[in-house]
JSON list of C-alpha atoms in Angstrom, two decimals:
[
{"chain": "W", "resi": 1, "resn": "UNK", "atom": "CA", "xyz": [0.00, 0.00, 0.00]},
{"chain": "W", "resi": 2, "resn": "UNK", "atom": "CA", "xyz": [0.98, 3.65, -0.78]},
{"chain": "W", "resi": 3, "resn": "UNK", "atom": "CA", "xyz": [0.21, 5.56, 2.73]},
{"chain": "W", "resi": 4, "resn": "UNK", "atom": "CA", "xyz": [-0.74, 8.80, 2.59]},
{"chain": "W", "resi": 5, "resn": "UNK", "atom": "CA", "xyz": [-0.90, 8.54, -1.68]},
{"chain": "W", "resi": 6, "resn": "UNK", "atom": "CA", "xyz": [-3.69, 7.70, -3.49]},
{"chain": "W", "resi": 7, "resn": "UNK", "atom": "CA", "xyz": [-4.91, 4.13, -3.52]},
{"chain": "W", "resi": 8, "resn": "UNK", "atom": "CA", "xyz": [-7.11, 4.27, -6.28]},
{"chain": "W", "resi": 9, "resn": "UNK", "atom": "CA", "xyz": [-5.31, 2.82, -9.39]},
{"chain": "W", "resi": 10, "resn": "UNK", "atom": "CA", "xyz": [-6.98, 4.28, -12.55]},
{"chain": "W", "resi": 11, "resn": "UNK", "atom": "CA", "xyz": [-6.33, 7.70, -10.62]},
{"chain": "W", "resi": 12, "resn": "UNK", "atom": "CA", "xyz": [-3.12, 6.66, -9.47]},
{"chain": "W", "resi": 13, "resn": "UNK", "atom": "CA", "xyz": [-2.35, 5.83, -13.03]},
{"chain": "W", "resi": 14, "resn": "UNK", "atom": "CA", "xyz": [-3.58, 8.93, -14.47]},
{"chain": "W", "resi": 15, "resn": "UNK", "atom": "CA", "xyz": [-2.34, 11.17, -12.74]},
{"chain": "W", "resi": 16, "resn": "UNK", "atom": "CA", "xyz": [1.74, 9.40, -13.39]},
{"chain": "W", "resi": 17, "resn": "UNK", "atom": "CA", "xyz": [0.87, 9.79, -17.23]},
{"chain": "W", "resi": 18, "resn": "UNK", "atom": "CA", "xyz": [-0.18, 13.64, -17.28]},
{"chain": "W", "resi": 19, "resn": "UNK", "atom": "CA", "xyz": [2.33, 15.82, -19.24]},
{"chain": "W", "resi": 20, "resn": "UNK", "atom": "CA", "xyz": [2.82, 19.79, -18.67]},
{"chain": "W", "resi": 21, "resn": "UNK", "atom": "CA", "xyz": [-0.46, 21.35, -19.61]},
{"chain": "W", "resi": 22, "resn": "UNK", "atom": "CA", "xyz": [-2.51, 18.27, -19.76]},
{"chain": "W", "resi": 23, "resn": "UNK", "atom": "CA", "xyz": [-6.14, 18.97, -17.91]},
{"chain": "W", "resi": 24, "resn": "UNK", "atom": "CA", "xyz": [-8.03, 16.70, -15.41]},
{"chain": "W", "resi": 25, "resn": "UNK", "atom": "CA", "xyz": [-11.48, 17.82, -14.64]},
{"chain": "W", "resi": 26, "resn": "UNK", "atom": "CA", "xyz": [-13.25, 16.96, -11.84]},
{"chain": "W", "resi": 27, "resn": "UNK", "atom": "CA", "xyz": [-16.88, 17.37, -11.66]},
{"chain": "W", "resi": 28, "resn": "UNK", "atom": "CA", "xyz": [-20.25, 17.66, -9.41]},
{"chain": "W", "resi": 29, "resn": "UNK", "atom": "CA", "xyz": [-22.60, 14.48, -9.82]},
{"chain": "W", "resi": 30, "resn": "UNK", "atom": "CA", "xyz": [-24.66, 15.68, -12.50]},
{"chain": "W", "resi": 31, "resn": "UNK", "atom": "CA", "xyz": [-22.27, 16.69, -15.12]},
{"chain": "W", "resi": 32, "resn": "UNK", "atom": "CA", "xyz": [-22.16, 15.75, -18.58]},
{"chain": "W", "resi": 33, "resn": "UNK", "atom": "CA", "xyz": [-19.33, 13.70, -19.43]},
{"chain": "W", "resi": 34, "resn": "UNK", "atom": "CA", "xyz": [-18.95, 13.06, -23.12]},
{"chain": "W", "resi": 35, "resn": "UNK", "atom": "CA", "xyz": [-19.13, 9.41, -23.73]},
{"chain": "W", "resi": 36, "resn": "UNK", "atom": "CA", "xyz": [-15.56, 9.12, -24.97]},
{"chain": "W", "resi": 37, "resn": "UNK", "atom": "CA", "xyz": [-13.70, 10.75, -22.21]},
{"chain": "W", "resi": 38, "resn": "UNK", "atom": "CA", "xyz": [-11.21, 8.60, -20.04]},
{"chain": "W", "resi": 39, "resn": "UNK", "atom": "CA", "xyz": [-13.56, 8.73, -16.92]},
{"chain": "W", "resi": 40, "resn": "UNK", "atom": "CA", "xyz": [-13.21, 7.94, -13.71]},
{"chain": "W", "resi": 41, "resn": "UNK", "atom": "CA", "xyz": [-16.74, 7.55, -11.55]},
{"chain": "W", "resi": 42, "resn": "UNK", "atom": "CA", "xyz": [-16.52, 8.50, -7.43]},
{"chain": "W", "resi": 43, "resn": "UNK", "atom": "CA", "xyz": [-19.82, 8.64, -7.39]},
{"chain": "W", "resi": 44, "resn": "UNK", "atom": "CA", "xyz": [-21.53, 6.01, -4.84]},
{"chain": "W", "resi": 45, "resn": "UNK", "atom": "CA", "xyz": [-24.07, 7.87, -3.55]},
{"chain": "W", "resi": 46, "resn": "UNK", "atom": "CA", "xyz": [-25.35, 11.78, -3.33]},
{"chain": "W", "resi": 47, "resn": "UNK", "atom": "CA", "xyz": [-22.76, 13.59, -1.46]},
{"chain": "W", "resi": 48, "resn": "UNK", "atom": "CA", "xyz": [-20.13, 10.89, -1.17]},
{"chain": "W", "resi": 49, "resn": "UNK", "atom": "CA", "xyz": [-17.45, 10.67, -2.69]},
{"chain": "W", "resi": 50, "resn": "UNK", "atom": "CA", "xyz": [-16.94, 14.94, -1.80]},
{"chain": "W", "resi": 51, "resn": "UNK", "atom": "CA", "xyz": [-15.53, 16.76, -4.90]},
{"chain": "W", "resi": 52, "resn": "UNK", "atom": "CA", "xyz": [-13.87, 19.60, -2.30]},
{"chain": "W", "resi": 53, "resn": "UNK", "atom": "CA", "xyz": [-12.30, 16.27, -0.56]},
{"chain": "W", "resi": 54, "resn": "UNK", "atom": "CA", "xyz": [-10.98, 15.45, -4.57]},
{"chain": "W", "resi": 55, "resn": "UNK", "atom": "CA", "xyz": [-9.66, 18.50, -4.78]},
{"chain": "W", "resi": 56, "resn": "UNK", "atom": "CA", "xyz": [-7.41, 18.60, -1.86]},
{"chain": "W", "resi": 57, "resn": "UNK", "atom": "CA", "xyz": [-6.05, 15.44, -2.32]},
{"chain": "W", "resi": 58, "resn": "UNK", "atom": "CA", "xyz": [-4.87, 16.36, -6.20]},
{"chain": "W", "resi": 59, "resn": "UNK", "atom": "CA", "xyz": [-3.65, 19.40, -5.06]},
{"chain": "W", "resi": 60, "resn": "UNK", "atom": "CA", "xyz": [-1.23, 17.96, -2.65]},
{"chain": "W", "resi": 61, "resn": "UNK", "atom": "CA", "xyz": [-0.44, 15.05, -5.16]},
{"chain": "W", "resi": 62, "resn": "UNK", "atom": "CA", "xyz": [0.18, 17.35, -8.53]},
{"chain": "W", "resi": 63, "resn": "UNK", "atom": "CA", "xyz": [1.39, 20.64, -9.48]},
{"chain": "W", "resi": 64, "resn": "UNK", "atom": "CA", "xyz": [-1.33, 22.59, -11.09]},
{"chain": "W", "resi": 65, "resn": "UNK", "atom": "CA", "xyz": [-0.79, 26.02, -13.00]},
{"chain": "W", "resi": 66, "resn": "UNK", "atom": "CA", "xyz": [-4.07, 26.76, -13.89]},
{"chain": "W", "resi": 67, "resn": "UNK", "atom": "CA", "xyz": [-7.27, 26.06, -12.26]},
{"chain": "W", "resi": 68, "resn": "UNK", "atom": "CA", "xyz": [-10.48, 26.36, -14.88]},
{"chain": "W", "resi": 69, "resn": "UNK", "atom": "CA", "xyz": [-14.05, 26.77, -13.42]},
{"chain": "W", "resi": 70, "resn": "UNK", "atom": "CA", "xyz": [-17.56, 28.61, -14.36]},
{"chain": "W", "resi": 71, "resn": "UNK", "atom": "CA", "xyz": [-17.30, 32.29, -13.97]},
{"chain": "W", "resi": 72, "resn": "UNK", "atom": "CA", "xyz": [-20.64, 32.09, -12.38]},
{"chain": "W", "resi": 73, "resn": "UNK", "atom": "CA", "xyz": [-19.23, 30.50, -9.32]},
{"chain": "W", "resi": 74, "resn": "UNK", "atom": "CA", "xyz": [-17.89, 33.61, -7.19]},
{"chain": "W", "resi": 75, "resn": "UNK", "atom": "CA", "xyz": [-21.25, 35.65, -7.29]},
{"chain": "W", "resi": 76, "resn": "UNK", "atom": "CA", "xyz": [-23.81, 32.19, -7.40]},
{"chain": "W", "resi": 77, "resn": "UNK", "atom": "CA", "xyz": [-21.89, 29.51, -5.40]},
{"chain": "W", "resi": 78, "resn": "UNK", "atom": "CA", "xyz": [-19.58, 32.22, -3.17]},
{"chain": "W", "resi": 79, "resn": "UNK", "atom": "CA", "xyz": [-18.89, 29.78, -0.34]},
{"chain": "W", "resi": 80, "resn": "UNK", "atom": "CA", "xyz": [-17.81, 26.91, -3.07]},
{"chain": "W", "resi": 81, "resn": "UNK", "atom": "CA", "xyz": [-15.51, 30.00, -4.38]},
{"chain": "W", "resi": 82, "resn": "UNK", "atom": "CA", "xyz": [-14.09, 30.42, -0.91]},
{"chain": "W", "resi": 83, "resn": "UNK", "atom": "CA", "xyz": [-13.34, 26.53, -0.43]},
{"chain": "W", "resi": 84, "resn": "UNK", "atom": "CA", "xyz": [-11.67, 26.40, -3.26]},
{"chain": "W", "resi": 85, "resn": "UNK", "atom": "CA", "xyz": [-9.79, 29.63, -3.09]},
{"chain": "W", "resi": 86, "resn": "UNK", "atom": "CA", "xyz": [-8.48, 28.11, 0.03]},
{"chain": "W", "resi": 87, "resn": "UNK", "atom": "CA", "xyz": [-7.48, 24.52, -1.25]},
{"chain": "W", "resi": 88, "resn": "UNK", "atom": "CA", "xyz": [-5.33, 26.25, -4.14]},
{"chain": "W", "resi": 89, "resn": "UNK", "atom": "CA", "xyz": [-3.65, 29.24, -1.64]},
{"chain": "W", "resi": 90, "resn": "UNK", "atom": "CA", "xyz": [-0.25, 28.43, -2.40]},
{"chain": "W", "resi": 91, "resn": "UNK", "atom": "CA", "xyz": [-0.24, 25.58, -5.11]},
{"chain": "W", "resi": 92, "resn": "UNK", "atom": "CA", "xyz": [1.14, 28.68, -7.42]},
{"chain": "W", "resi": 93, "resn": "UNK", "atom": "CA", "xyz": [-2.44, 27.77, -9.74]},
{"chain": "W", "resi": 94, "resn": "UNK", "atom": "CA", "xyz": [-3.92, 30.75, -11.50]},
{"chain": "W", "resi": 95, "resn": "UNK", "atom": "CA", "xyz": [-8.08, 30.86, -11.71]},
{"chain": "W", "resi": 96, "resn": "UNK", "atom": "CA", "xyz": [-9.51, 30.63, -15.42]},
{"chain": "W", "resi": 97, "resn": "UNK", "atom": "CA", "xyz": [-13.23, 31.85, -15.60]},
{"chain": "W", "resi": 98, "resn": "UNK", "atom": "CA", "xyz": [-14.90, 31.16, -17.91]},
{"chain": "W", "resi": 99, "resn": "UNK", "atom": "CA", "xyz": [-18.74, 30.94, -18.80]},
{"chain": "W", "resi": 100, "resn": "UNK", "atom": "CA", "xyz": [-20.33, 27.73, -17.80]},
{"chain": "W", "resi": 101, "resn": "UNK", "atom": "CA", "xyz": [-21.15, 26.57, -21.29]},
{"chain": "W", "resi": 102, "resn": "UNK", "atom": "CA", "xyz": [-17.25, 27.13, -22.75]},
{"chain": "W", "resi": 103, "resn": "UNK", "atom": "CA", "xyz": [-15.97, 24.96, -19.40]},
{"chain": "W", "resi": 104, "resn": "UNK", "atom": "CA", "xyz": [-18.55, 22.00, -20.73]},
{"chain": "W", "resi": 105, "resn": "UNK", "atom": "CA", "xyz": [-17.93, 22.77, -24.46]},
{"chain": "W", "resi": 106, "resn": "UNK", "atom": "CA", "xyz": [-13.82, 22.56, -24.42]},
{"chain": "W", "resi": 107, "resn": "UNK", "atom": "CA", "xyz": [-12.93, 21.79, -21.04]},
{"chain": "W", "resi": 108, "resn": "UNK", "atom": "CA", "xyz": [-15.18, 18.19, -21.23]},
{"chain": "W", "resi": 109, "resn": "UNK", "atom": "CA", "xyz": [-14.08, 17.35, -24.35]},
{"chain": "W", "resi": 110, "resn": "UNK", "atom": "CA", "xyz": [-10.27, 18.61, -24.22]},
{"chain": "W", "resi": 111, "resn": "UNK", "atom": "CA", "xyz": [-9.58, 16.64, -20.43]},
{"chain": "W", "resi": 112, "resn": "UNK", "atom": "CA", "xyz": [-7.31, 13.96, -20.30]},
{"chain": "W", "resi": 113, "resn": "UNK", "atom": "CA", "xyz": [-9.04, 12.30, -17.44]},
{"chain": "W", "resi": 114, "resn": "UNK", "atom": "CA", "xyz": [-12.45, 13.27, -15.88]},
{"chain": "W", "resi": 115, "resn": "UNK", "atom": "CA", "xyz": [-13.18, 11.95, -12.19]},
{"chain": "W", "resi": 116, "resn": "UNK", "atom": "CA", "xyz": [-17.10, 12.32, -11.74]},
{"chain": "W", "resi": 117, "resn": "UNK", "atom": "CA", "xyz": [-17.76, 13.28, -7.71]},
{"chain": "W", "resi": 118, "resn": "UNK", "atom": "CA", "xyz": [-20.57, 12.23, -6.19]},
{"chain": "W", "resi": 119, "resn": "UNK", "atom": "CA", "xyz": [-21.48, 15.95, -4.63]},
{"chain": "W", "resi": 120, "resn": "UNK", "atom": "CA", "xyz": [-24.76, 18.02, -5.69]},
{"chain": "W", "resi": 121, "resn": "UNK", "atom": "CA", "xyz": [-22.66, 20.82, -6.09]},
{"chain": "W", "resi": 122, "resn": "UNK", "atom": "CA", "xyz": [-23.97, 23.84, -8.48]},
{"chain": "W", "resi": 123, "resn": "UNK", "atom": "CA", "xyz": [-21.19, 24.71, -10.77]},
{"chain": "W", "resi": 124, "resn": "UNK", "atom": "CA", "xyz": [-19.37, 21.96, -9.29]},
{"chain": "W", "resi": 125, "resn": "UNK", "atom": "CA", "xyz": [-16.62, 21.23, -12.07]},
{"chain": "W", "resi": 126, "resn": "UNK", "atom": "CA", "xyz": [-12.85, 22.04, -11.96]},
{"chain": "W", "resi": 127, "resn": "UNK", "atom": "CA", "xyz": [-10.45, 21.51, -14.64]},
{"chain": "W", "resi": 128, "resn": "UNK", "atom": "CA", "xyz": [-7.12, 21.90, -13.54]},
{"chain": "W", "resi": 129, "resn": "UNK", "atom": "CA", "xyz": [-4.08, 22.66, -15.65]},
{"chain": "W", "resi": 130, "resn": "UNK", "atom": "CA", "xyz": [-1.30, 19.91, -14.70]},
{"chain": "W", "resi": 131, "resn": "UNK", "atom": "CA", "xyz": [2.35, 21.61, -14.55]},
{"chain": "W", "resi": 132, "resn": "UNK", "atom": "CA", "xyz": [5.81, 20.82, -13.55]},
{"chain": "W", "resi": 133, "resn": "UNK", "atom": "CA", "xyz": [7.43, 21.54, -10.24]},
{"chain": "W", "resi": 134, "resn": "UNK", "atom": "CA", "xyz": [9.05, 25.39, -11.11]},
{"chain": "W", "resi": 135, "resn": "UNK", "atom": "CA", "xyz": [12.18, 24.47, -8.68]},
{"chain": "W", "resi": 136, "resn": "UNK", "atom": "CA", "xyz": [13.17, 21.04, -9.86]},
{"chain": "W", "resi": 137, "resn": "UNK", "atom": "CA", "xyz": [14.00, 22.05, -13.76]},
{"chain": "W", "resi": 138, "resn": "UNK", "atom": "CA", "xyz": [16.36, 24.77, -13.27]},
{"chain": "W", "resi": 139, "resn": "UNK", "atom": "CA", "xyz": [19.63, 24.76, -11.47]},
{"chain": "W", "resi": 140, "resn": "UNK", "atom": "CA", "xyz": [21.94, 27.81, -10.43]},
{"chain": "W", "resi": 141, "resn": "UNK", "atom": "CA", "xyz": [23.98, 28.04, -13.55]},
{"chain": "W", "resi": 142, "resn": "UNK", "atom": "CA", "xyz": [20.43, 27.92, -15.74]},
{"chain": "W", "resi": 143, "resn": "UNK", "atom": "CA", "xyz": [18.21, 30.91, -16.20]},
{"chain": "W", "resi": 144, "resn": "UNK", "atom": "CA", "xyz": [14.44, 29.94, -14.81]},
{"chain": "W", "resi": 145, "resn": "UNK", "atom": "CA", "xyz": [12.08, 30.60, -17.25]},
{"chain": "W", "resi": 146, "resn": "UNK", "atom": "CA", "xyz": [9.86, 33.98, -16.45]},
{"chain": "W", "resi": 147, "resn": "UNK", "atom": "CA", "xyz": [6.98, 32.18, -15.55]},
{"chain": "W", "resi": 148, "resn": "UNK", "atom": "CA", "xyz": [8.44, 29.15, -13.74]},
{"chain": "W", "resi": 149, "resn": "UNK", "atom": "CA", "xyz": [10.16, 32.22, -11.19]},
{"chain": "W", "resi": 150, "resn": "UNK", "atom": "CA", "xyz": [6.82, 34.02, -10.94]},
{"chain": "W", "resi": 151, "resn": "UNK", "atom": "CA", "xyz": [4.69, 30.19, -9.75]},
{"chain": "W", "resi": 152, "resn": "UNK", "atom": "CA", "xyz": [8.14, 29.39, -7.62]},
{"chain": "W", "resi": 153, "resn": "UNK", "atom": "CA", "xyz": [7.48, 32.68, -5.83]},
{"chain": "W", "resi": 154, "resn": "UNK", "atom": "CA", "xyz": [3.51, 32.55, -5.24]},
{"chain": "W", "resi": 155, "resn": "UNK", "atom": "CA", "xyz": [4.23, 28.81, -4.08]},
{"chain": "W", "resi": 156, "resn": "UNK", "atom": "CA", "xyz": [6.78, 30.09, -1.64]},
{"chain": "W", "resi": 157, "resn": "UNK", "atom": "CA", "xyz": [4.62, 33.50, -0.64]},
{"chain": "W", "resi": 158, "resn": "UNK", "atom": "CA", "xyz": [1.38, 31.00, 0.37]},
{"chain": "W", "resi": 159, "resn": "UNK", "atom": "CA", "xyz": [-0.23, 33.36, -2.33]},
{"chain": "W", "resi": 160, "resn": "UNK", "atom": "CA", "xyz": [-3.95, 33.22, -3.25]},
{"chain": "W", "resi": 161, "resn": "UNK", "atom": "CA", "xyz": [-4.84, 32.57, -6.49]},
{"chain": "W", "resi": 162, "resn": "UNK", "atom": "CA", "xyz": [-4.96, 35.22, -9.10]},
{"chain": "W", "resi": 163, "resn": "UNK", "atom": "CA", "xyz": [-8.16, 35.41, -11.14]},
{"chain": "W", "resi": 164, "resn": "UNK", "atom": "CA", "xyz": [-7.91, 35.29, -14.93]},
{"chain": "W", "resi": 165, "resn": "UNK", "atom": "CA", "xyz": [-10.87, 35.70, -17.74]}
]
């Protein structure tokens, strides 16, 4: 067994195969996941498994740059907007908002993996943006990429996300 990782092998599996920019999504109960898409079903039962409790766990198993969601969440779901401001403080993850119908239209179809939560969550779907550690690619006699320097920064300032549209 793999304490304190993730046990769950098609997640465990998908998440070693992502590549810099590849996008997982991870959505509410009700969401509609194209047939095709390399899916992964939590659900068991309404509520369980949590899509917040997801979230944490990827964020302390990945690197993510970018975090996409509904730009309908911050004014019509504010306290999901606060959980999940507070899981990414510090991952160095950007917020994309975007309009509910773009996230399903090329979000859904464009994510490498989908993991399907069992919560009843309005605007309950996340894709996030896999990345690379911004530290472990660069040594002292290398110059760090712009934006590598800027996430190494925000991860080491505990910074809160910045919103993008």
């Amino acid at each position: 067994m793999r304490p304190g990782k993730i046990l769950h092998p098609q997640i465990a599996s998908a998440l070693a195969s992502l590549g810099h920019g590849d996008i997982i999504l991870v959505t509410d109960a009700g969401a509609p996941i194209p047939a095709e898409a390399n899916r992964i079903d939590l659900a068991f039962c309404a509520g369980t498994v949590d899509l917040l409790e997801i979230l944490r766990v990827l964020r302390q198993e990945i690197f993510i740059e970018d975090v996409i969601f509904a730009d309908e969440v911050p004014e019509s779901n504010p306290k999901l907007f606060r959980d999940v401001t507070e899981i990414f403080t510090g991952s160095g993850a950007d917020f994309t908002l975007i309009p509910h119908k773009k996230l399903v239209a090329d979000i859904y179809t464009s994510a490498r993996v989908v993991i399907r939560s069992g919560s009843l969550m309005p605007w309950g779907n996340f894709g996030l943006v896999a990345s690379t550690d911004p530290d472990a690619w660069f040594d002292d006699s290398m110059k760090m990429i712009p934006e590598y320097k800027e996430r190494s920064a925000r991860i080491k300032n505990n910074a809160v996300p910045r919103i993008k549209k």
